[in-house]
PDB file of C-alpha atoms in Angstrom:
ATOM      1  CA  GLY M 247     -31.650  40.706  47.295  1.00 66.00           C
ATOM      2  CA  LYS M 248     -32.042  38.841  44.005  1.00 73.00           C
ATOM      3  CA  VAL M 249     -31.657  35.176  43.151  1.00 74.00           C
ATOM      4  CA  ALA M 250     -31.462  33.363  39.816  1.00 72.00           C
ATOM      5  CA  ASP M 251     -33.505  30.314  40.864  1.00 78.00           C
ATOM      6  CA  VAL M 252     -35.955  29.539  43.603  1.00 78.00           C
ATOM      7  CA  TRP M 253     -36.692  25.920  44.562  1.00 79.00           C
ATOM      8  CA  ILE M 254     -39.931  25.206  46.433  1.00 80.00           C
ATOM      9  CA  ALA M 255     -40.133  21.850  48.139  1.00 83.00           C
ATOM     10  CA  SER M 256     -43.331  19.831  47.879  1.00 86.00           C
ATOM     11  CA  ALA M 257     -44.628  17.070  50.086  1.00 86.00           C
ATOM     12  CA  ALA M 258     -46.058  15.156  47.087  1.00 87.00           C
ATOM     13  CA  PRO M 259     -44.819  14.290  43.559  1.00 87.00           C
ATOM     14  CA  VAL M 260     -45.281  17.112  41.081  1.00 84.00           C
ATOM     15  CA  ALA M 261     -46.412  16.513  37.500  1.00 83.00           C
ATOM     16  CA  THR M 262     -43.937  17.660  34.875  1.00 80.00           C
ATOM     17  CA  PRO M 263     -45.725  19.527  32.083  1.00 79.00           C
ATOM     18  CA  SER M 264     -44.394  19.028  28.531  1.00 75.00           C
ATOM     19  CA  LEU M 265     -45.302  20.150  25.043  1.00 72.00           C
ATOM     20  CA  LEU M 266     -44.178  16.756  23.695  1.00 66.00           C
ATOM     21  CA  THR M 267     -46.963  14.414  22.713  1.00 61.00           C
ATOM     22  CA  GLN M 268     -47.234  11.142  24.583  1.00 59.00           C
ATOM     23  CA  GLY M 269     -48.660   8.868  21.892  1.00 56.00           C
ATOM     24  CA  THR M 270     -46.327   6.375  20.208  1.00 53.00           C
ATOM     25  CA  LYS M 271     -47.624   7.160  16.749  1.00 52.00           C
ATOM     26  CA  ASP M 272     -47.123  10.875  17.246  1.00 52.00           C
ATOM     27  CA  ARG M 273     -43.474  10.349  18.146  1.00 52.00           C
ATOM     28  CA  ILE M 274     -42.667   8.746  14.782  1.00 53.00           C
ATOM     29  CA  ALA M 275     -41.073  11.512  12.744  1.00 54.00           C
ATOM     30  CA  ALA M 276     -42.058  12.088   9.162  1.00 54.00           C
ATOM     31  CA  LYS M 277     -39.437  11.321   6.513  1.00 61.00           C
ATOM     32  CA  THR M 278     -36.877  14.090   6.444  1.00 66.00           C
ATOM     33  CA  ILE M 279     -36.863  16.141   3.272  1.00 79.00           C
ATOM     34  CA  LEU M 280     -33.325  16.555   1.933  1.00 87.00           C
ATOM     35  CA  PRO M 281     -32.742  19.995   0.363  1.00 90.00           C
ATOM     36  CA  SER M 282     -31.194  19.845  -3.092  1.00 91.00           C
ATOM     37  CA  ARG M 283     -28.220  21.939  -1.928  1.00 92.00           C
ATOM     38  CA  ALA M 284     -27.408  19.439   0.832  1.00 93.00           C
ATOM     39  CA  ALA M 285     -27.802  16.529  -1.612  1.00 94.00           C
ATOM     40  CA  ASP M 286     -25.455  18.268  -4.051  1.00 95.00           C
ATOM     41  CA  ASN M 287     -22.770  18.779  -1.395  1.00 95.00           C
ATOM     42  CA  LEU M 288     -23.024  15.140  -0.264  1.00 95.00           C
ATOM     43  CA  PHE M 289     -22.806  13.952  -3.874  1.00 96.00           C
ATOM     44  CA  TRP M 290     -19.685  16.028  -4.512  1.00 96.00           C
ATOM     45  CA  LEU M 291     -18.139  15.018  -1.200  1.00 96.00           C
ATOM     46  CA  GLY M 292     -18.317  11.408  -2.382  1.00 96.00           C
ATOM     47  CA  ARG M 293     -16.852  12.307  -5.763  1.00 97.00           C
ATOM     48  CA  TYR M 294     -13.988  14.376  -4.361  1.00 97.00           C
ATOM     49  CA  VAL M 295     -12.888  11.766  -1.825  1.00 96.00           C
ATOM     50  CA  GLU M 296     -13.019   8.973  -4.418  1.00 96.00           C
ATOM     51  CA  ARG M 297     -11.098  11.090  -6.942  1.00 95.00           C
ATOM     52  CA  SER M 298      -8.417  11.737  -4.357  1.00 95.00           C
ATOM     53  CA  GLU M 299      -8.108   8.017  -3.577  1.00 96.00           C
ATOM     54  CA  GLN M 300      -7.672   7.207  -7.274  1.00 95.00           C
ATOM     55  CA  TYR M 301      -4.797   9.681  -7.561  1.00 93.00           C
ATOM     56  CA  MET M 302      -3.226   8.315  -4.381  1.00 93.00           C
ATOM     57  CA  ARG M 303      -3.161   4.806  -5.826  1.00 95.00           C
ATOM     58  CA  ILE M 304      -1.692   5.953  -9.147  1.00 93.00           C
ATOM     59  CA  PHE M 305       0.799   8.158  -7.301  1.00 90.00           C
ATOM     60  CA  ARG M 306       1.953   5.261  -5.099  1.00 92.00           C
ATOM     61  CA  ALA M 307       2.259   2.893  -8.062  1.00 92.00           C
ATOM     62  CA  TYR M 308       4.331   5.437  -9.982  1.00 90.00           C
ATOM     63  CA  PHE M 309       6.871   6.064  -7.223  1.00 88.00           C
ATOM     64  CA  ALA M 310       7.046   2.375  -6.328  1.00 88.00           C
ATOM     65  CA  ARG M 311       8.314   1.792  -9.875  1.00 87.00           C
ATOM     66  CA  LYS M 312      10.491   4.874 -10.100  1.00 82.00           C
ATOM     67  CA  ALA M 313      13.253   3.360  -8.004  1.00 73.00           C
ATOM     68  CA  ASP M 314      13.610   0.559 -10.550  1.00 71.00           C
ATOM     69  CA  SER M 315      15.855   1.574 -13.449  1.00 65.00           C
ATOM     70  CA  ALA M 316      15.041  -1.476 -15.607  1.00 66.00           C
ATOM     71  CA  ALA M 317      14.079  -0.641 -19.178  1.00 62.00           C
ATOM     72  CA  GLN M 318      10.582  -1.995 -18.623  1.00 63.00           C
ATOM     73  CA  GLU M 319       9.998   0.301 -15.647  1.00 71.00           C
ATOM     74  CA  VAL M 320      11.449   3.332 -17.448  1.00 80.00           C
ATOM     75  CA  ALA M 321       8.870   2.780 -20.187  1.00 85.00           C
ATOM     76  CA  MET M 322       6.190   2.485 -17.490  1.00 88.00           C
ATOM     77  CA  HIS M 323       7.279   5.783 -15.894  1.00 86.00           C
ATOM     78  CA  SER M 324       6.773   7.583 -19.177  1.00 87.00           C
ATOM     79  CA  PHE M 325       3.463   5.797 -19.770  1.00 90.00           C
ATOM     80  CA  ILE M 326       2.033   6.791 -16.392  1.00 90.00           C
ATOM     81  CA  ARG M 327       3.182  10.400 -16.744  1.00 87.00           C
ATOM     82  CA  SER M 328       1.780  10.846 -20.245  1.00 87.00           C
ATOM     83  CA  ARG M 329      -1.437   8.814 -19.968  1.00 89.00           C
ATOM     84  CA  LEU M 330      -2.449   9.087 -16.312  1.00 88.00           C
ATOM     85  CA  PHE M 331      -0.734  12.287 -15.133  1.00 82.00           C
ATOM     86  CA  GLN M 332      -1.097  14.083 -18.487  1.00 70.00           C
ATOM     87  CA  ASP M 333       2.602  15.030 -18.434  1.00 60.00           C
ATOM     88  CA  ALA M 334       2.354  16.923 -15.154  1.00 61.00           C
ATOM     89  CA  PRO M 335       5.707  17.638 -13.462  1.00 60.00           C
ATOM     90  CA  HIS M 336       6.657  14.444 -11.654  1.00 61.00           C
ATOM     91  CA  ASP M 337       8.114  15.988  -8.517  1.00 68.00           C
ATOM     92  CA  ALA M 338       6.528  14.265  -5.502  1.00 70.00           C
ATOM     93  CA  ASN M 339       5.357  17.452  -3.831  1.00 70.00           C
ATOM     94  CA  ILE M 340       3.793  18.822  -7.014  1.00 71.00           C
ATOM     95  CA  LEU M 341       2.007  15.575  -7.778  1.00 73.00           C
ATOM     96  CA  ALA M 342       0.709  15.410  -4.204  1.00 79.00           C
ATOM     97  CA  ASP M 343      -1.497  18.368  -5.108  1.00 82.00           C
ATOM     98  CA  ARG M 344      -3.452  15.965  -7.337  1.00 84.00           C
ATOM     99  CA  PHE M 345      -5.029  14.385  -4.276  1.00 88.00           C
ATOM    100  CA  SER M 346      -4.717  17.112  -1.646  1.00 90.00           C
ATOM    101  CA  GLU M 347      -6.701  19.576  -3.793  1.00 92.00           C
ATOM    102  CA  PRO M 348      -9.817  17.362  -4.197  1.00 94.00           C
ATOM    103  CA  LEU M 349      -9.648  16.496  -0.490  1.00 94.00           C
ATOM    104  CA  GLY M 350      -9.736  20.202   0.288  1.00 94.00           C
ATOM    105  CA  GLN M 351     -12.749  20.602  -1.996  1.00 96.00           C
ATOM    106  CA  GLY M 352     -14.414  17.678  -0.249  1.00 95.00           C
ATOM    107  CA  LEU M 353     -13.845  19.327   3.134  1.00 95.00           C
ATOM    108  CA  LYS M 354     -15.483  22.522   1.848  1.00 95.00           C
ATOM    109  CA  ALA M 355     -18.506  20.536   0.679  1.00 95.00           C
ATOM    110  CA  ALA M 356     -18.755  18.748   4.042  1.00 94.00           C
ATOM    111  CA  SER M 357     -18.475  22.006   5.986  1.00 94.00           C
ATOM    112  CA  ARG M 358     -21.595  23.308   4.213  1.00 93.00           C
ATOM    113  CA  ILE M 359     -23.639  20.391   5.550  1.00 91.00           C
ATOM    114  CA  SER M 360     -22.228  20.071   9.070  1.00 85.00           C
ATOM    115  CA  ASP M 361     -25.768  19.638  10.408  1.00 84.00           C
ATOM    116  CA  ARG M 362     -26.210  16.523   8.230  1.00 84.00           C
ATOM    117  CA  PHE M 363     -22.750  15.026   8.522  1.00 85.00           C
ATOM    118  CA  SER M 364     -21.250  13.060  11.409  1.00 85.00           C
ATOM    119  CA  PRO M 365     -18.886  15.049  13.678  1.00 87.00           C
ATOM    120  CA  ASP M 366     -16.580  12.000  13.729  1.00 89.00           C
ATOM    121  CA  GLY M 367     -16.665  11.915   9.937  1.00 88.00           C
ATOM    122  CA  MET M 368     -15.821  15.624   9.807  1.00 91.00           C
ATOM    123  CA  MET M 369     -12.872  15.176  12.196  1.00 92.00           C
ATOM    124  CA  ALA M 370     -11.592  12.229  10.158  1.00 92.00           C
ATOM    125  CA  LEU M 371     -11.848  14.270   6.959  1.00 94.00           C
ATOM    126  CA  ARG M 372     -10.025  17.243   8.516  1.00 94.00           C
ATOM    127  CA  SER M 373      -7.253  14.928   9.704  1.00 94.00           C
ATOM    128  CA  LEU M 374      -6.996  13.444   6.217  1.00 93.00           C
ATOM    129  CA  VAL M 375      -6.733  16.885   4.611  1.00 93.00           C
ATOM    130  CA  ASP M 376      -4.090  17.993   7.120  1.00 93.00           C
ATOM    131  CA  THR M 377      -1.997  14.870   6.482  1.00 91.00           C
ATOM    132  CA  ALA M 378      -2.211  15.314   2.698  1.00 90.00           C
ATOM    133  CA  ARG M 379      -1.203  18.961   2.920  1.00 89.00           C
ATOM    134  CA  ARG M 380       1.772  18.144   5.143  1.00 87.00           C
ATOM    135  CA  LEU M 381       2.920  15.590   2.594  1.00 85.00           C
ATOM    136  CA  GLU M 382       2.568  18.212  -0.129  1.00 82.00           C
ATOM    137  CA  ALA M 383       4.587  20.760   1.846  1.00 83.00           C
ATOM    138  CA  LYS M 384       7.469  18.691   3.237  1.00 81.00           C
ATOM    139  CA  PRO M 385      10.406  17.281   1.244  1.00 82.00           C
ATOM    140  CA  VAL M 386       9.973  13.545   0.731  1.00 80.00           C
ATOM    141  CA  ALA M 387      12.578  11.236  -0.785  1.00 81.00           C
ATOM    142  CA  PRO M 388      11.129   9.320  -3.767  1.00 79.00           C
ATOM    143  CA  ASP M 389      11.819   5.988  -2.060  1.00 84.00           C
ATOM    144  CA  ASP M 390       9.700   7.096   0.920  1.00 87.00           C
ATOM    145  CA  VAL M 391       6.692   8.247  -1.102  1.00 86.00           C
ATOM    146  CA  PRO M 392       4.925   4.843  -1.352  1.00 90.00           C
ATOM    147  CA  ALA M 393       4.992   4.414   2.443  1.00 91.00           C
ATOM    148  CA  GLU M 394       3.702   7.961   2.996  1.00 90.00           C
ATOM    149  CA  VAL M 395       0.866   7.499   0.521  1.00 92.00           C
ATOM    150  CA  SER M 396      -0.002   4.094   1.996  1.00 94.00           C
ATOM    151  CA  GLY M 397      -0.593   5.859   5.305  1.00 93.00           C
ATOM    152  CA  LEU M 398      -2.961   8.260   3.573  1.00 93.00           C
ATOM    153  CA  LEU M 399      -4.781   5.389   1.913  1.00 95.00           C
ATOM    154  CA  ARG M 400      -5.367   3.771   5.288  1.00 94.00           C
ATOM    155  CA  GLN M 401      -6.818   7.043   6.528  1.00 93.00           C
ATOM    156  CA  ILE M 402      -9.088   7.490   3.539  1.00 94.00           C
ATOM    157  CA  THR M 403     -10.301   3.900   3.840  1.00 92.00           C
ATOM    158  CA  GLY M 404     -11.042   4.503   7.506  1.00 91.00           C
ATOM    159  CA  PHE M 405     -12.996   7.633   6.602  1.00 91.00           C
ATOM    160  CA  ALA M 406     -15.030   5.715   4.030  1.00 91.00           C
ATOM    161  CA  GLY M 407     -15.809   2.982   6.544  1.00 90.00           C
ATOM    162  CA  LEU M 408     -16.790   5.527   9.180  1.00 87.00           C
ATOM    163  CA  VAL M 409     -19.179   7.272   6.824  1.00 85.00           C
ATOM    164  CA  HIS M 410     -20.814   4.203   5.331  1.00 84.00           C
ATOM    165  CA  GLU M 411     -21.114   2.200   8.547  1.00 87.00           C
ATOM    166  CA  ASN M 412     -22.188   5.059  10.838  1.00 87.00           C
ATOM    167  CA  MET M 413     -24.215   7.338   8.572  1.00 89.00           C
ATOM    168  CA  TYR M 414     -27.968   6.823   8.599  1.00 89.00           C
ATOM    169  CA  HIS M 415     -28.983   5.238   5.294  1.00 90.00           C
ATOM    170  CA  HIS M 416     -31.363   7.911   4.081  1.00 90.00           C
ATOM    171  CA  ASP M 417     -31.377   9.937   0.879  1.00 93.00           C
ATOM    172  CA  GLY M 418     -28.296  11.899   1.948  1.00 92.00           C
ATOM    173  CA  TRP M 419     -26.282   8.700   2.292  1.00 94.00           C
ATOM    174  CA  ARG M 420     -27.538   7.593  -1.131  1.00 95.00           C
ATOM    175  CA  PHE M 421     -26.316  10.790  -2.791  1.00 96.00           C
ATOM    176  CA  LEU M 422     -22.908  10.477  -1.121  1.00 96.00           C
ATOM    177  CA  SER M 423     -22.694   6.829  -2.254  1.00 96.00           C
ATOM    178  CA  LEU M 424     -23.771   7.819  -5.764  1.00 97.00           C
ATOM    179  CA  GLY M 425     -20.904  10.301  -5.911  1.00 97.00           C
ATOM    180  CA  VAL M 426     -18.440   7.585  -4.926  1.00 97.00           C
ATOM    181  CA  SER M 427     -19.867   4.989  -7.330  1.00 97.00           C
ATOM    182  CA  LEU M 428     -20.098   7.181 -10.425  1.00 98.00           C
ATOM    183  CA  GLU M 429     -16.624   8.630  -9.852  1.00 97.00           C
ATOM    184  CA  ARG M 430     -15.069   5.197  -9.284  1.00 97.00           C
ATOM    185  CA  ALA M 431     -16.843   3.608 -12.261  1.00 98.00           C
ATOM    186  CA  ALA M 432     -15.769   6.396 -14.628  1.00 98.00           C
ATOM    187  CA  ASN M 433     -12.199   6.438 -13.299  1.00 97.00           C
ATOM    188  CA  MET M 434     -11.899   2.670 -13.643  1.00 98.00           C
ATOM    189  CA  ALA M 435     -13.241   2.844 -17.200  1.00 98.00           C
ATOM    190  CA  GLU M 436     -10.538   5.393 -18.031  1.00 97.00           C
ATOM    191  CA  LEU M 437      -7.793   3.390 -16.310  1.00 97.00           C
ATOM    192  CA  LEU M 438      -8.789   0.173 -18.080  1.00 97.00           C
ATOM    193  CA  ALA M 439      -9.014   1.913 -21.455  1.00 97.00           C
ATOM    194  CA  VAL M 440      -5.480   3.248 -20.994  1.00 96.00           C
ATOM    195  CA  CYS M 441      -4.002  -0.049 -19.765  1.00 97.00           C
ATOM    196  CA  LEU M 442      -5.713  -2.125 -22.484  1.00 97.00           C
ATOM    197  CA  SER M 443      -4.629   0.199 -25.287  1.00 96.00           C
ATOM    198  CA  ASP M 444      -2.344  -1.059 -28.052  1.00 94.00           C
ATOM    199  CA  ASP M 445       0.515   1.230 -26.981  1.00 92.00           C
ATOM    200  CA  ALA M 446       0.437   0.134 -23.319  1.00 94.00           C
ATOM    201  CA  PRO M 447       3.838  -1.203 -22.205  1.00 92.00           C
ATOM    202  CA  VAL M 448       4.488  -4.543 -20.574  1.00 90.00           C
ATOM    203  CA  GLY M 449       3.220  -4.380 -17.007  1.00 91.00           C
ATOM    204  CA  ALA M 450       0.239  -2.128 -17.742  1.00 95.00           C
ATOM    205  CA  LEU M 451      -2.244  -4.857 -16.796  1.00 96.00           C
ATOM    206  CA  ASP M 452      -0.471  -5.373 -13.483  1.00 95.00           C
ATOM    207  CA  LEU M 453      -0.633  -1.607 -12.961  1.00 95.00           C
ATOM    208  CA  ALA M 454      -4.410  -1.686 -13.482  1.00 97.00           C
ATOM    209  CA  LEU M 455      -4.771  -4.478 -10.927  1.00 97.00           C
ATOM    210  CA  GLU M 456      -2.596  -2.607  -8.428  1.00 96.00           C
ATOM    211  CA  VAL M 457      -4.430   0.700  -8.793  1.00 96.00           C
ATOM    212  CA  GLY M 458      -7.709  -1.233  -8.675  1.00 96.00           C
ATOM    213  CA  ASP M 459      -6.614  -2.940  -5.421  1.00 96.00           C
ATOM    214  CA  SER M 460      -7.387  -6.322  -6.999  1.00 96.00           C
ATOM    215  CA  VAL M 461      -4.029  -8.093  -7.165  1.00 95.00           C
ATOM    216  CA  VAL M 462      -4.971 -10.666  -4.513  1.00 94.00           C
ATOM    217  CA  SER M 463      -8.465 -11.150  -5.963  1.00 94.00           C
ATOM    218  CA  HIS M 464      -7.015 -11.802  -9.411  1.00 95.00           C
ATOM    219  CA  ARG M 465      -4.482 -14.303  -8.077  1.00 93.00           C
ATOM    220  CA  ALA M 466      -7.155 -16.173  -6.093  1.00 92.00           C
ATOM    221  CA  ARG M 467      -9.686 -16.256  -8.906  1.00 90.00           C
ATOM    222  CA  TYR M 468      -7.632 -16.942 -12.019  1.00 88.00           C
ATOM    223  CA  LEU M 469      -4.501 -18.712 -10.740  1.00 75.00           C
ATOM    224  CA  LEU M 470      -2.556 -17.437 -13.746  1.00 77.00           C
ATOM    225  CA  TRP M 471      -0.645 -14.456 -15.028  1.00 85.00           C
ATOM    226  CA  SER M 472      -2.770 -11.455 -15.854  1.00 90.00           C
ATOM    227  CA  ASN M 473      -4.018 -11.097 -19.392  1.00 94.00           C
ATOM    228  CA  ALA M 474      -6.364  -8.665 -21.080  1.00 95.00           C
ATOM    229  CA  ALA M 475      -9.438 -10.878 -20.679  1.00 95.00           C
ATOM    230  CA  SER M 476      -8.894 -11.678 -16.998  1.00 96.00           C
ATOM    231  CA  VAL M 477      -8.185  -8.061 -16.040  1.00 97.00           C
ATOM    232  CA  ALA M 478     -11.143  -6.779 -18.082  1.00 97.00           C
ATOM    233  CA  ASP M 479     -13.411  -9.338 -16.448  1.00 97.00           C
ATOM    234  CA  LEU M 480     -12.304  -8.581 -12.872  1.00 97.00           C
ATOM    235  CA  LEU M 481     -12.106  -4.787 -13.099  1.00 98.00           C
ATOM    236  CA  GLY M 482     -14.797  -4.236 -15.700  1.00 98.00           C
ATOM    237  CA  LEU M 483     -17.519  -6.868 -15.468  1.00 97.00           C
ATOM    238  CA  ASP M 484     -17.336  -8.591 -12.080  1.00 97.00           C
ATOM    239  CA  PRO M 485     -20.537  -7.820 -10.105  1.00 97.00           C
ATOM    240  CA  HIS M 486     -18.900  -8.803  -6.790  1.00 96.00           C
ATOM    241  CA  ASN M 487     -15.683  -6.780  -6.998  1.00 97.00           C
ATOM    242  CA  PRO M 488     -16.165  -3.387  -5.276  1.00 96.00           C
ATOM    243  CA  ARG M 489     -13.478  -2.001  -7.594  1.00 96.00           C
ATOM    244  CA  SER M 490     -15.178  -3.001 -10.846  1.00 98.00           C
ATOM    245  CA  ILE M 491     -17.142  -0.775 -13.187  1.00 98.00           C
ATOM    246  CA  ARG M 492     -20.184  -3.041 -13.213  1.00 98.00           C
ATOM    247  CA  TYR M 493     -20.355  -3.251  -9.415  1.00 98.00           C
ATOM    248  CA  HIS M 494     -20.617   0.522  -9.089  1.00 98.00           C
ATOM    249  CA  VAL M 495     -22.930   1.077 -12.039  1.00 98.00           C
ATOM    250  CA  SER M 496     -25.282  -1.535 -10.554  1.00 98.00           C
ATOM    251  CA  ARG M 497     -25.016   0.069  -7.119  1.00 97.00           C
ATOM    252  CA  ALA M 498     -25.759   3.464  -8.635  1.00 97.00           C
ATOM    253  CA  LYS M 499     -28.834   2.003 -10.353  1.00 97.00           C
ATOM    254  CA  ASP M 500     -30.099   0.606  -7.051  1.00 96.00           C
ATOM    255  CA  HIS M 501     -29.581   3.923  -5.255  1.00 96.00           C
ATOM    256  CA  ILE M 502     -31.329   5.866  -8.025  1.00 95.00           C
ATOM    257  CA  ALA M 503     -34.289   3.475  -7.875  1.00 93.00           C
ATOM    258  CA  HIS M 504     -34.769   4.367  -4.194  1.00 92.00           C
ATOM    259  CA  LEU M 505     -34.618   8.130  -4.635  1.00 91.00           C
ATOM    260  CA  PRO M 506     -37.941   9.997  -4.439  1.00 85.00           C
ATOM    261  CA  ARG M 507     -39.599  10.086  -7.847  1.00 74.00           C
ATOM    262  CA  GLN M 508     -40.473  13.531  -9.138  1.00 60.00           C
ATOM    263  CA  GLU M 509     -43.622  12.347 -10.859  1.00 62.00           C
ATOM    264  CA  ALA M 510     -45.908   9.348 -10.543  1.00 63.00           C
ATOM    265  CA  SER M 511     -45.327   7.471 -13.782  1.00 69.00           C
ATOM    266  CA  HIS M 512     -44.567   3.949 -14.929  1.00 74.00           C
ATOM    267  CA  ALA M 513     -42.054   5.349 -17.429  1.00 82.00           C
ATOM    268  CA  LEU M 514     -38.366   5.500 -16.535  1.00 89.00           C
ATOM    269  CA  SER M 515     -36.915   8.917 -15.797  1.00 91.00           C
ATOM    270  CA  ASP M 516     -33.958  10.121 -17.849  1.00 93.00           C
ATOM    271  CA  VAL M 517     -31.443   9.226 -15.134  1.00 95.00           C
ATOM    272  CA  GLU M 518     -33.030   5.779 -14.592  1.00 95.00           C
ATOM    273  CA  ARG M 519     -32.941   5.053 -18.311  1.00 96.00           C
ATOM    274  CA  ARG M 520     -29.303   6.097 -18.713  1.00 96.00           C
ATOM    275  CA  VAL M 521     -28.004   4.063 -15.776  1.00 97.00           C
ATOM    276  CA  LEU M 522     -30.029   1.022 -16.892  1.00 97.00           C
ATOM    277  CA  LEU M 523     -28.522   1.224 -20.380  1.00 97.00           C
ATOM    278  CA  ALA M 524     -25.004   1.457 -18.928  1.00 97.00           C
ATOM    279  CA  GLU M 525     -25.601  -1.537 -16.658  1.00 97.00           C
ATOM    280  CA  THR M 526     -27.149  -3.565 -19.483  1.00 97.00           C
ATOM    281  CA  ARG M 527     -24.109  -2.948 -21.657  1.00 97.00           C
ATOM    282  CA  LEU M 528     -21.843  -4.229 -18.898  1.00 97.00           C
ATOM    283  CA  ARG M 529     -24.035  -7.264 -18.209  1.00 96.00           C
ATOM    284  CA  THR M 530     -24.134  -8.290 -21.865  1.00 97.00           C
ATOM    285  CA  THR M 531     -20.552  -7.591 -22.959  1.00 97.00           C
ATOM    286  CA  PRO M 532     -18.097 -10.531 -22.865  1.00 96.00           C
ATOM    287  CA  ALA M 533     -14.656  -9.897 -21.391  1.00 96.00           C
ATOM    288  CA  ALA M 534     -12.981 -10.232 -24.795  1.00 95.00           C
ATOM    289  CA  GLU M 535     -14.957  -7.207 -26.036  1.00 96.00           C
ATOM    290  CA  VAL M 536     -13.949  -4.919 -23.171  1.00 97.00           C
ATOM    291  CA  THR M 537     -11.629  -2.701 -25.189  1.00 97.00           C
ATOM    292  CA  PRO M 538     -10.810   1.015 -25.308  1.00 97.00           C
ATOM    293  CA  ALA M 539     -13.397   1.321 -28.097  1.00 97.00           C
ATOM    294  CA  MET M 540     -16.035   0.039 -25.673  1.00 97.00           C
ATOM    295  CA  LEU M 541     -14.735   1.730 -22.508  1.00 97.00           C
ATOM    296  CA  ASP M 542     -14.363   5.289 -23.817  1.00 96.00           C
ATOM    297  CA  PRO M 543     -18.070   5.702 -24.712  1.00 97.00           C
ATOM    298  CA  LEU M 544     -19.019   3.866 -21.517  1.00 97.00           C
ATOM    299  CA  LYS M 545     -17.127   6.467 -19.494  1.00 97.00           C
ATOM    300  CA  ARG M 546     -19.049   9.223 -21.298  1.00 97.00           C
ATOM    301  CA  ASP M 547     -22.299   7.402 -20.541  1.00 97.00           C
ATOM    302  CA  ILE M 548     -21.438   7.272 -16.837  1.00 97.00           C
ATOM    303  CA  TRP M 549     -20.779  11.019 -16.780  1.00 97.00           C
ATOM    304  CA  GLN M 550     -24.106  11.530 -18.573  1.00 96.00           C
ATOM    305  CA  VAL M 551     -25.776   9.626 -15.737  1.00 97.00           C
ATOM    306  CA  SER M 552     -24.115  12.101 -13.368  1.00 96.00           C
ATOM    307  CA  ASP M 553     -25.339  15.045 -15.453  1.00 95.00           C
ATOM    308  CA  ALA M 554     -28.880  13.640 -15.594  1.00 94.00           C
ATOM    309  CA  LEU M 555     -28.841  13.093 -11.827  1.00 94.00           C
ATOM    310  CA  THR M 556     -27.742  16.686 -11.297  1.00 92.00           C
ATOM    311  CA  GLY M 557     -30.471  17.968 -13.619  1.00 91.00           C
ATOM    312  CA  SER M 558     -33.172  15.897 -11.939  1.00 88.00           C
ATOM    313  CA  PHE M 559     -32.308  16.208  -8.240  1.00 86.00           C
ATOM    314  CA  LEU M 560     -29.440  18.591  -7.542  1.00 80.00           C
ATOM    315  CA  ALA M 561     -30.031  21.629  -9.737  1.00 69.00           C
TER     316      ALA M 561
END
């Protein structure tokens, strides 16, 4: 007959041969090299998820105001549609595509790097995409939209926490964080420019604080009604507010400084120089000078940092 395994008993302990080295120093792995394609997918995963969250917050703010027929809120409806939704149809299911589509793109990016991305993170992202697509497909009464989107926001916040608290802080994590920071900084610059514009209706500053998840922070810090200077300071220049432009430009600068340099030189690389200039502008600009005329070129500068990063590391 035939058997798959044969066990031979021994009267004495038997040494177990192994190809693994026994020395402590030999067991310390060399730093993992991150392929540019993996870095690119992690970078875009961060951007797509952050973009989706921004649309969720605008979407929730819009439908929270839609039930109010006051003249002020009617003006705000039109303002949000024309300046933040670019006159897209304002049916709830159609607008839901604004955040379900980037989530789907983020899932595609994550699926290409499944060997470098947490299985728990992947499951959380799949669940988030499924929930967003169900919201897009099912009929939802306008009054119920804010509650539905709030559930999605809790999921996306949980996903972000899972990734940033559980993911090993190597170069891959830095590229994912860079995607989040550059996307959030540019989006906040655009939101502030719109809400600080001369044609913004009453309530636009409160809208910026709501979308920027900084209503409580503003109330605790300023103890007064929102005004252009206080909102610009909190959402534009505050280095401790994780929703502010300066916070994320500074974080991007720190991440870029820790990326592997492509050449040994004391001179700043193009991406280092661009992000330093953007941070310096934010550090040296007083709140009263944070205007659309300042924010629009700043947003372009942030996207140029992204382009320079892609050219240097991800191409």
